[in-house]
Amino acid sequence: MSEDERADEISRSSTASSHETASRRRFLTVAAATGATVALGGTAVAQQSSATVAFDDQTTGGETVTVAETTLPEGGYVAIHDARLNDGKALESVVGVSAYLEAGTHEHVEITLFDVEGAEFDVEMLERDQPLVAMPHRETNGNETYEFVSSGGKADGPYTRDGGAVVDSAAITVDANPTASVTIDDQTTGGKTVEVAKTTLSEGGFLAIHDASLLDGKVLESVVGVSAYLNAGTHEDVSVTLFEVNGADFDAEMMLEEDQTLIAMPHLDTNDNDTYDFVSSGGKDDGPYTANGEAVLDDAEITVEASEMPTAEICFPDQTSDGTTVYVPEATLSEGGFVTIHDSSLQDGKVFDSVVGVSEALDAGTHTDLEIDLFEGVPGGDFDHERLTGDETLVAMPHFDSNDNGEYDFITSDGQEDGPYTTDGKPVVNAGTVTVDDGC
């Protein structure tokens, strides 16, 4: 080898050694800043991971932040650091940490701030706008508790790549006023539920569904559905049951029967009881989230798929009876339930008092040759005679078993359970004249 070739080889070796040393020094700087234990030449230095984190700029009330997405190949946590991380204060800068996350990808991870094992804080929330850093951490000791701070950096260290911790930063705007957003898309429903595509609630609460009467100023009367309590953060594909609202009065089996516009509106839980009290309190509790002085909302066109609606048919012809039973040749109940017999006082609005007979519980489908006893076996019914005393027009009416207990509870629940099947908003009925013939 010539002297020139030897000089080139030495130069290349020196350069490679310099790059390796610089690389290790960079890792050591990060390792020191994150409290990680490193052995030069060991696997810790060269360790790579496929962990990722996405932390978007956002506005918060100061108590939580949301990490858009993170992938943790071996599970772990996402820690939130403030700007002191840039000064090498890896432990002191930790101001928040997620719950333990299983291996895989997680979206919309809500992280509570100033509640970290081993850390002490003299504030309870962010008080000013500032940058924060999201950093995925491993679970190194298998106890599913974040101990990076409490262990002085010996446990649950960060995921790394290319000699540095995996991180993403975001500009955090602090707004003391509660904030919310909501998206409800046009959709088709069977009439009992609607789905809200996405909502973000800075302080938790509920999603209320209003019908179009809201636009006429009927703020309370327009509430036709409400979600379960939702924690602070972002929620997707929230299913909301309709016509089950605390403080509102709906028939047991009421449902949407025509296409219409519905409005989704995020509400606060102002009394912190996890129960939606806006209607029952007359609007004093659990009011809506607002922006620029107006309620936050979104509307959608709701198409009701008629084929999904419960249906019933009943045949009740004129007949002769001894006054203690009546005969129903055929009844079809798509969701099962009961066939009730009402006397003529139903026409006077006596919905409960008019019930003089009820069938046994019927499965979904078509039933034939039903014999129904009169003036006995009606839960909640109170009769002063045992049979029809004369010819009378009676009405057969199919009812749901809305609470699935096999018992007819329409009367005992004051109409809250086991309501009638309806079509075009009216009960399904068939009337027949019953001629009493006692055989004498």
Short mmCIF file of C-alpha atoms in Angstrom, two decimals:
data_model
loop_
_atom_site.label_atom_id
_atom_site.label_comp_id
_atom_site.label_asym_id
_atom_site.label_seq_id
_atom_site.Cartn_x
_atom_site.Cartn_y
_atom_site.Cartn_z
CA MET A 1 0.00 0.00 0.00
CA SER A 2 1.41 3.37 -0.97
CA GLU A 3 1.79 6.19 1.52
CA ASP A 4 -1.04 8.10 -0.17
CA GLU A 5 -3.38 5.08 0.08
CA ARG A 6 -2.41 4.55 3.73
CA ALA A 7 -3.13 8.21 4.47
CA ASP A 8 -6.57 7.93 2.85
CA GLU A 9 -7.36 4.80 4.91
CA ILE A 10 -6.35 6.51 8.14
CA SER A 11 -8.45 9.55 7.20
CA ARG A 12 -11.50 7.37 6.51
CA SER A 13 -11.05 5.46 9.79
CA SER A 14 -10.62 8.69 11.68
CA THR A 15 -13.76 10.14 10.08
CA ALA A 16 -15.83 7.02 10.83
CA SER A 17 -14.58 6.97 14.40
CA SER A 18 -15.41 10.66 14.75
CA HIS A 19 -18.94 10.09 13.42
CA GLU A 20 -19.48 7.12 15.74
CA THR A 21 -18.20 9.12 18.71
CA ALA A 22 -20.41 12.07 17.80
CA SER A 23 -23.40 9.76 17.41
CA ARG A 24 -22.78 8.21 20.80
CA ARG A 25 -22.29 11.63 22.35
CA ARG A 26 -25.62 12.75 20.88
CA PHE A 27 -27.29 9.68 22.35
CA LEU A 28 -25.60 10.22 25.70
CA THR A 29 -26.86 13.79 25.73
CA VAL A 30 -30.41 12.57 25.15
CA ALA A 31 -29.92 9.70 27.56
CA ALA A 32 -28.71 12.06 30.25
CA ALA A 33 -31.60 14.40 29.58
CA THR A 34 -34.09 11.53 29.89
CA GLY A 35 -32.49 9.77 32.80
CA ALA A 36 -31.91 6.58 30.83
CA THR A 37 -29.17 4.15 31.85
CA VAL A 38 -26.75 3.55 28.99
CA ALA A 39 -23.85 1.16 28.61
CA LEU A 40 -21.61 2.08 25.69
CA GLY A 41 -21.32 -0.77 23.28
CA GLY A 42 -24.50 -2.36 24.71
CA THR A 43 -27.87 -2.76 23.12
CA ALA A 44 -29.28 0.31 24.91
CA VAL A 45 -27.27 2.64 22.73
CA ALA A 46 -28.18 0.98 19.47
CA GLN A 47 -31.79 0.25 20.46
CA GLN A 48 -34.33 1.32 17.86
CA SER A 49 -38.14 1.33 18.03
CA SER A 50 -41.08 1.88 15.73
CA ALA A 51 -42.93 4.00 18.30
CA THR A 52 -44.62 7.14 16.96
CA VAL A 53 -46.57 10.03 18.41
CA ALA A 54 -48.63 12.85 16.88
CA PHE A 55 -49.41 15.82 19.11
CA ASP A 56 -51.39 18.60 17.44
CA ASP A 57 -51.69 22.27 18.37
CA GLN A 58 -54.83 22.65 20.46
CA THR A 59 -56.89 24.75 22.84
CA THR A 60 -57.53 23.36 26.31
CA GLY A 61 -59.12 24.40 29.55
CA GLY A 62 -55.76 23.80 31.20
CA GLU A 63 -56.47 20.48 32.90
CA THR A 64 -56.01 18.05 30.01
CA VAL A 65 -54.42 17.72 26.60
CA THR A 66 -55.19 15.22 23.84
CA VAL A 67 -52.59 13.29 21.86
CA ALA A 68 -53.93 12.70 18.37
CA GLU A 69 -52.27 9.32 17.85
CA THR A 70 -49.51 7.13 19.23
CA THR A 71 -48.14 3.71 18.38
CA LEU A 72 -46.39 1.79 21.17
CA PRO A 73 -44.92 -1.50 19.89
CA GLU A 74 -44.59 -2.92 23.40
CA GLY A 75 -47.21 -0.88 25.27
CA GLY A 76 -46.46 1.84 27.79
CA TYR A 77 -47.42 5.47 28.27
CA VAL A 78 -47.38 8.89 26.70
CA ALA A 79 -45.77 11.49 28.97
CA ILE A 80 -46.24 15.22 28.56
CA HIS A 81 -43.25 17.48 29.21
CA ASP A 82 -43.11 21.24 29.47
CA ALA A 83 -40.32 23.46 28.08
CA ARG A 84 -37.96 22.58 30.93
CA LEU A 85 -37.16 19.42 28.95
CA ASN A 86 -35.08 21.60 26.65
CA ASP A 87 -32.97 22.61 29.68
CA GLY A 88 -32.21 18.96 30.45
CA LYS A 89 -34.75 18.70 33.28
CA ALA A 90 -36.14 15.39 32.08
CA LEU A 91 -37.84 14.46 35.35
CA GLU A 92 -39.01 17.88 36.53
CA SER A 93 -40.52 18.65 33.11
CA VAL A 94 -43.04 15.78 33.24
CA VAL A 95 -46.42 17.46 33.80
CA GLY A 96 -48.75 14.70 32.67
CA VAL A 97 -48.91 11.03 31.75
CA SER A 98 -51.50 8.79 30.16
CA ALA A 99 -52.94 5.67 31.68
CA TYR A 100 -51.15 2.46 30.70
CA LEU A 101 -51.68 1.75 27.00
CA GLU A 102 -51.56 -1.73 25.51
CA ALA A 103 -49.24 -2.44 22.60
CA GLY A 104 -50.63 -1.03 19.37
CA THR A 105 -52.00 2.22 18.00
CA HIS A 106 -54.18 4.53 20.08
CA GLU A 107 -56.06 7.61 18.91
CA HIS A 108 -57.35 10.64 20.82
CA VAL A 109 -55.51 9.83 24.03
CA GLU A 110 -56.66 12.24 26.72
CA ILE A 111 -54.00 13.02 29.32
CA THR A 112 -54.66 14.69 32.66
CA LEU A 113 -52.05 17.27 33.61
CA PHE A 114 -50.38 17.75 36.99
CA ASP A 115 -51.18 14.28 38.25
CA VAL A 116 -47.96 12.27 37.92
CA GLU A 117 -46.66 9.51 40.20
CA GLY A 118 -43.60 10.81 42.05
CA ALA A 119 -44.04 14.45 41.03
CA GLU A 120 -45.13 17.42 43.10
CA PHE A 121 -46.84 20.45 41.60
CA ASP A 122 -47.78 23.84 43.00
CA VAL A 123 -50.42 24.38 40.28
CA GLU A 124 -53.42 22.31 39.18
CA MET A 125 -53.73 23.46 35.60
CA LEU A 126 -51.92 25.31 32.83
CA GLU A 127 -52.17 29.03 33.41
CA ARG A 128 -50.72 30.35 30.14
CA ASP A 129 -50.20 29.40 26.52
CA GLN A 130 -47.05 27.33 26.03
CA PRO A 131 -45.42 24.55 24.01
CA LEU A 132 -45.64 21.02 25.39
CA VAL A 133 -43.90 17.82 24.27
CA ALA A 134 -45.48 14.37 24.00
CA MET A 135 -43.06 11.47 24.57
CA PRO A 136 -43.93 7.75 24.40
CA HIS A 137 -42.46 5.71 27.29
CA ARG A 138 -41.96 1.99 27.73
CA GLU A 139 -43.31 -0.18 30.55
CA THR A 140 -40.04 -1.73 31.71
CA ASN A 141 -40.96 -3.41 35.00
CA GLY A 142 -44.31 -4.92 34.06
CA ASN A 143 -46.45 -3.25 36.75
CA GLU A 144 -48.43 -0.97 34.41
CA THR A 145 -47.63 2.07 36.57
CA TYR A 146 -45.59 4.97 35.21
CA GLU A 147 -42.51 5.16 37.45
CA PHE A 148 -40.09 7.15 35.32
CA VAL A 149 -40.22 10.13 37.69
CA SER A 150 -40.53 8.23 40.98
CA SER A 151 -37.61 5.95 40.04
CA GLY A 152 -35.35 8.84 39.11
CA GLY A 153 -35.43 7.75 35.47
CA LYS A 154 -34.37 4.13 36.12
CA ALA A 155 -37.71 2.60 35.11
CA ASP A 156 -40.11 3.17 32.21
CA GLY A 157 -37.73 5.13 30.02
CA PRO A 158 -38.71 6.64 26.66
CA TYR A 159 -38.91 4.92 23.31
CA THR A 160 -35.94 6.03 21.19
CA ARG A 161 -34.94 6.24 17.55
CA ASP A 162 -31.65 7.30 16.00
CA GLY A 163 -30.19 7.99 19.40
CA GLY A 164 -32.97 10.27 20.62
CA ALA A 165 -36.29 10.03 22.36
CA VAL A 166 -39.38 9.80 20.12
CA VAL A 167 -41.25 13.07 20.61
CA ASP A 168 -43.67 15.53 19.08
CA SER A 169 -44.42 19.05 20.24
CA ALA A 170 -47.54 21.19 20.11
CA ALA A 171 -48.54 24.77 20.82
CA ILE A 172 -51.09 24.70 23.64
CA THR A 173 -53.53 27.56 23.95
CA VAL A 174 -55.19 27.90 27.32
CA ASP A 175 -58.81 29.01 27.34
CA ALA A 176 -60.47 29.03 30.74
CA ASN A 177 -63.90 28.82 29.12
CA PRO A 178 -65.14 25.30 28.37
CA THR A 179 -64.90 24.41 24.69
CA ALA A 180 -66.64 21.83 22.55
CA SER A 181 -67.16 20.77 18.97
CA VAL A 182 -69.60 18.34 17.38
CA THR A 183 -70.17 16.69 14.01
CA ILE A 184 -73.33 14.78 13.12
CA ASP A 185 -73.66 13.45 9.59
CA ASP A 186 -76.76 12.83 7.49
CA GLN A 187 -77.81 9.25 8.14
CA THR A 188 -80.46 6.56 7.96
CA THR A 189 -81.87 5.13 11.18
CA GLY A 190 -84.50 2.69 12.35
CA GLY A 191 -86.00 5.47 14.47
CA LYS A 192 -84.68 4.61 17.94
CA THR A 193 -81.10 5.88 17.77
CA VAL A 194 -78.87 8.32 15.93
CA GLU A 195 -75.09 8.38 15.72
CA VAL A 196 -72.89 11.43 16.28
CA ALA A 197 -69.73 11.15 14.21
CA LYS A 198 -67.43 13.08 16.55
CA THR A 199 -67.48 15.39 19.54
CA THR A 200 -64.84 16.98 21.74
CA LEU A 201 -65.82 18.16 25.22
CA SER A 202 -63.14 20.01 27.17
CA GLU A 203 -64.84 19.31 30.50
CA GLY A 204 -66.96 16.26 29.73
CA GLY A 205 -70.75 16.21 29.65
CA PHE A 206 -73.42 14.97 27.27
CA LEU A 207 -74.65 15.10 23.71
CA ALA A 208 -78.28 16.17 23.49
CA ILE A 209 -80.33 15.61 20.35
CA HIS A 210 -82.96 18.24 19.56
CA ASP A 211 -85.69 18.15 16.95
CA ALA A 212 -86.52 21.12 14.73
CA SER A 213 -88.78 22.70 17.34
CA LEU A 214 -85.56 24.07 18.83
CA LEU A 215 -85.63 26.61 16.02
CA ASP A 216 -88.99 27.82 17.35
CA GLY A 217 -87.47 28.51 20.75
CA LYS A 218 -88.62 25.30 22.42
CA VAL A 219 -85.29 24.65 24.08
CA LEU A 220 -86.50 22.07 26.60
CA GLU A 221 -89.36 20.48 24.65
CA SER A 222 -87.12 19.89 21.64
CA VAL A 223 -84.77 17.49 23.46
CA VAL A 224 -85.56 14.04 22.08
CA GLY A 225 -82.40 12.18 23.05
CA VAL A 226 -79.27 12.35 25.16
CA SER A 227 -76.07 10.34 25.35
CA ALA A 228 -74.61 8.70 28.40
CA TYR A 229 -72.12 10.84 30.32
CA LEU A 230 -68.95 11.43 28.28
CA ASN A 231 -65.57 12.12 29.85
CA ALA A 232 -63.55 15.14 28.82
CA GLY A 233 -61.87 14.56 25.48
CA THR A 234 -62.75 13.42 21.99
CA HIS A 235 -65.35 10.76 21.27
CA GLU A 236 -66.26 9.21 17.92
CA ASP A 237 -69.32 7.32 16.70
CA VAL A 238 -71.43 8.13 19.77
CA SER A 239 -74.77 6.31 19.65
CA VAL A 240 -77.61 8.29 21.22
CA THR A 241 -80.90 6.61 22.18
CA LEU A 242 -83.95 8.70 21.34
CA PHE A 243 -87.00 9.35 23.52
CA GLU A 244 -85.30 8.42 26.78
CA VAL A 245 -84.53 11.77 28.42
CA ASN A 246 -84.48 12.51 32.14
CA GLY A 247 -87.35 14.91 32.86
CA ALA A 248 -89.11 14.45 29.50
CA ASP A 249 -92.37 12.56 29.01
CA PHE A 250 -92.33 10.16 26.07
CA ASP A 251 -94.41 7.07 25.35
CA ALA A 252 -92.51 3.87 26.07
CA GLU A 253 -92.12 2.85 22.44
CA MET A 254 -91.96 6.26 20.80
CA MET A 255 -89.61 6.51 17.84
CA LEU A 256 -88.95 8.64 14.77
CA GLU A 257 -91.62 7.91 12.20
CA GLU A 258 -90.69 10.36 9.46
CA ASP A 259 -87.62 11.91 7.89
CA GLN A 260 -86.55 15.12 9.63
CA THR A 261 -83.73 17.40 10.73
CA LEU A 262 -82.14 16.70 14.11
CA ILE A 263 -79.62 18.86 15.94
CA ALA A 264 -76.71 17.61 18.08
CA MET A 265 -75.69 19.89 20.95
CA PRO A 266 -72.90 19.27 23.51
CA HIS A 267 -73.91 19.99 27.13
CA LEU A 268 -71.90 20.48 30.31
CA ASP A 269 -72.38 18.48 33.50
CA THR A 270 -72.56 21.56 35.70
CA ASN A 271 -73.54 19.75 38.90
CA ASP A 272 -71.03 16.92 38.41
CA ASN A 273 -73.51 14.09 38.99
CA ASP A 274 -73.03 12.35 35.62
CA THR A 275 -76.78 12.71 34.95
CA TYR A 276 -78.29 14.96 32.29
CA ASP A 277 -80.51 17.36 34.26
CA PHE A 278 -81.06 20.12 31.70
CA VAL A 279 -84.71 19.26 31.05
CA SER A 280 -85.64 18.16 34.57
CA SER A 281 -84.10 21.34 36.06
CA GLY A 282 -85.90 23.63 33.64
CA GLY A 283 -82.59 24.56 32.06
CA LYS A 284 -80.86 25.55 35.32
CA ASP A 285 -78.35 22.70 35.24
CA ASP A 286 -76.20 21.12 32.51
CA GLY A 287 -76.54 23.91 29.97
CA PRO A 288 -74.94 23.74 26.51
CA TYR A 289 -71.35 24.49 25.62
CA THR A 290 -71.19 27.88 23.91
CA ALA A 291 -68.91 29.74 21.52
CA ASN A 292 -69.22 33.46 20.87
CA GLY A 293 -72.35 33.53 22.99
CA GLU A 294 -74.21 30.82 21.07
CA ALA A 295 -74.71 27.12 21.67
CA VAL A 296 -72.27 24.80 19.88
CA LEU A 297 -74.28 22.55 17.55
CA ASP A 298 -74.48 20.71 14.26
CA ASP A 299 -77.50 19.43 12.34
CA ALA A 300 -78.17 16.51 10.05
CA GLU A 301 -80.91 15.14 7.84
CA ILE A 302 -82.22 11.92 9.35
CA THR A 303 -83.87 9.37 7.08
CA VAL A 304 -86.10 6.84 8.79
CA GLU A 305 -85.93 3.39 7.25
CA ALA A 306 -89.51 2.19 7.45
CA SER A 307 -88.59 -1.47 7.08
CA GLU A 308 -86.77 -1.30 10.40
CA MET A 309 -89.77 0.02 12.32
CA PRO A 310 -91.76 -2.42 14.48
CA THR A 311 -95.06 -3.42 12.90
CA ALA A 312 -98.21 -5.15 14.04
CA GLU A 313 -101.45 -6.37 12.51
CA ILE A 314 -104.55 -7.56 14.34
CA CYS A 315 -107.75 -9.33 13.23
CA PHE A 316 -110.71 -8.97 15.60
CA PRO A 317 -114.03 -9.77 13.91
CA ASP A 318 -117.55 -9.39 15.23
CA GLN A 319 -118.32 -12.42 17.38
CA THR A 320 -120.55 -14.03 19.97
CA SER A 321 -119.19 -14.65 23.47
CA ASP A 322 -120.40 -15.79 26.87
CA GLY A 323 -118.97 -12.50 28.19
CA THR A 324 -115.85 -13.96 29.83
CA THR A 325 -113.57 -14.41 26.80
CA VAL A 326 -113.02 -13.09 23.30
CA TYR A 327 -111.40 -14.69 20.26
CA VAL A 328 -108.62 -13.17 18.15
CA PRO A 329 -108.16 -15.22 14.96
CA GLU A 330 -104.78 -13.74 14.07
CA ALA A 331 -102.22 -11.23 15.38
CA THR A 332 -98.76 -10.41 14.02
CA LEU A 333 -96.26 -8.60 16.28
CA SER A 334 -92.84 -8.01 14.73
CA GLU A 335 -91.13 -7.71 18.12
CA GLY A 336 -93.50 -9.77 20.24
CA GLY A 337 -95.54 -8.46 23.17
CA PHE A 338 -99.23 -8.72 24.05
CA VAL A 339 -102.72 -8.28 22.62
CA THR A 340 -104.91 -6.17 24.89
CA ILE A 341 -108.69 -5.82 24.79
CA HIS A 342 -110.21 -2.42 25.55
CA ASP A 343 -113.85 -1.61 26.17
CA SER A 344 -115.66 1.35 24.63
CA SER A 345 -114.44 3.76 27.34
CA LEU A 346 -111.22 3.94 25.31
CA GLN A 347 -113.09 6.32 23.01
CA ASP A 348 -113.51 8.63 26.02
CA GLY A 349 -109.75 8.77 26.60
CA LYS A 350 -109.69 6.22 29.41
CA VAL A 351 -106.55 4.53 28.16
CA PHE A 352 -105.85 2.56 31.35
CA ASP A 353 -109.34 1.97 32.73
CA SER A 354 -110.54 0.63 29.39
CA VAL A 355 -108.21 -2.41 29.44
CA VAL A 356 -110.41 -5.41 30.25
CA GLY A 357 -108.22 -8.23 28.96
CA VAL A 358 -104.68 -9.10 27.95
CA SER A 359 -103.12 -12.11 26.28
CA GLU A 360 -100.15 -14.04 27.57
CA ALA A 361 -96.73 -12.86 26.39
CA LEU A 362 -96.32 -13.53 22.67
CA ASP A 363 -93.09 -14.12 20.78
CA ALA A 364 -92.30 -12.11 17.67
CA GLY A 365 -94.26 -13.38 14.69
CA THR A 366 -97.80 -14.39 13.77
CA HIS A 367 -100.15 -16.02 16.27
CA THR A 368 -103.54 -17.59 15.52
CA ASP A 369 -106.60 -18.61 17.51
CA LEU A 370 -105.90 -16.50 20.59
CA GLU A 371 -108.46 -16.74 23.38
CA ILE A 372 -108.24 -13.85 25.81
CA ASP A 373 -109.90 -13.85 29.23
CA LEU A 374 -111.85 -10.74 30.22
CA PHE A 375 -111.82 -9.04 33.62
CA GLU A 376 -109.03 -11.16 35.03
CA GLY A 377 -105.27 -11.45 34.68
CA VAL A 378 -104.74 -7.77 33.85
CA PRO A 379 -101.85 -6.42 35.97
CA GLY A 380 -103.02 -3.15 37.54
CA GLY A 381 -106.63 -3.67 36.42
CA ASP A 382 -109.45 -3.29 38.98
CA PHE A 383 -112.86 -4.64 37.96
CA ASP A 384 -116.24 -4.64 39.66
CA HIS A 385 -117.71 -7.40 37.48
CA GLU A 386 -116.55 -10.70 36.00
CA ARG A 387 -118.07 -10.65 32.52
CA LEU A 388 -119.60 -8.39 29.90
CA THR A 389 -123.11 -7.42 31.00
CA GLY A 390 -124.35 -6.77 27.48
CA ASP A 391 -123.42 -6.48 23.84
CA GLU A 392 -120.49 -4.12 23.37
CA THR A 393 -117.88 -2.94 20.89
CA LEU A 394 -114.42 -3.97 22.07
CA VAL A 395 -111.04 -2.97 20.66
CA ALA A 396 -108.04 -5.27 20.19
CA MET A 397 -104.66 -3.50 20.43
CA PRO A 398 -101.13 -5.04 20.09
CA HIS A 399 -98.61 -3.86 22.73
CA PHE A 400 -94.85 -4.18 23.09
CA ASP A 401 -93.03 -5.91 25.93
CA SER A 402 -90.67 -2.96 26.11
CA ASN A 403 -88.84 -4.05 29.24
CA ASP A 404 -88.60 -7.69 28.12
CA ASN A 405 -89.89 -9.12 31.39
CA GLY A 406 -92.78 -11.13 29.99
CA GLU A 407 -95.29 -9.14 32.05
CA TYR A 408 -97.82 -6.58 30.81
CA ASP A 409 -96.79 -3.40 32.67
CA PHE A 410 -98.62 -0.72 30.70
CA ILE A 411 -101.13 0.05 33.47
CA THR A 412 -98.85 -0.43 36.46
CA SER A 413 -96.19 1.84 34.90
CA ASP A 414 -98.73 4.55 33.98
CA GLY A 415 -97.92 3.96 30.34
CA GLN A 416 -94.13 4.21 30.68
CA GLU A 417 -93.67 0.55 29.71
CA ASP A 418 -95.24 -1.81 27.18
CA GLY A 419 -96.90 0.85 25.02
CA PRO A 420 -98.89 0.03 21.89
CA TYR A 421 -97.57 -0.64 18.42
CA THR A 422 -98.22 2.40 16.24
CA THR A 423 -98.49 3.34 12.60
CA ASP A 424 -98.47 6.94 11.38
CA GLY A 425 -98.31 8.00 15.03
CA LYS A 426 -101.50 6.19 16.05
CA PRO A 427 -101.99 2.86 17.86
CA VAL A 428 -102.68 -0.22 15.75
CA VAL A 429 -106.24 -1.31 16.60
CA ASN A 430 -109.16 -3.34 15.33
CA ALA A 431 -112.67 -3.07 16.75
CA GLY A 432 -115.31 -5.75 16.80
CA THR A 433 -118.86 -6.03 18.14
CA VAL A 434 -119.17 -8.70 20.81
CA THR A 435 -122.66 -10.17 21.23
CA VAL A 436 -123.16 -11.73 24.64
CA ASP A 437 -124.92 -15.08 24.64
CA ASP A 438 -124.83 -16.85 27.97
CA GLY A 439 -126.51 -19.94 26.49
CA CYS A 440 -129.81 -19.47 28.31
#
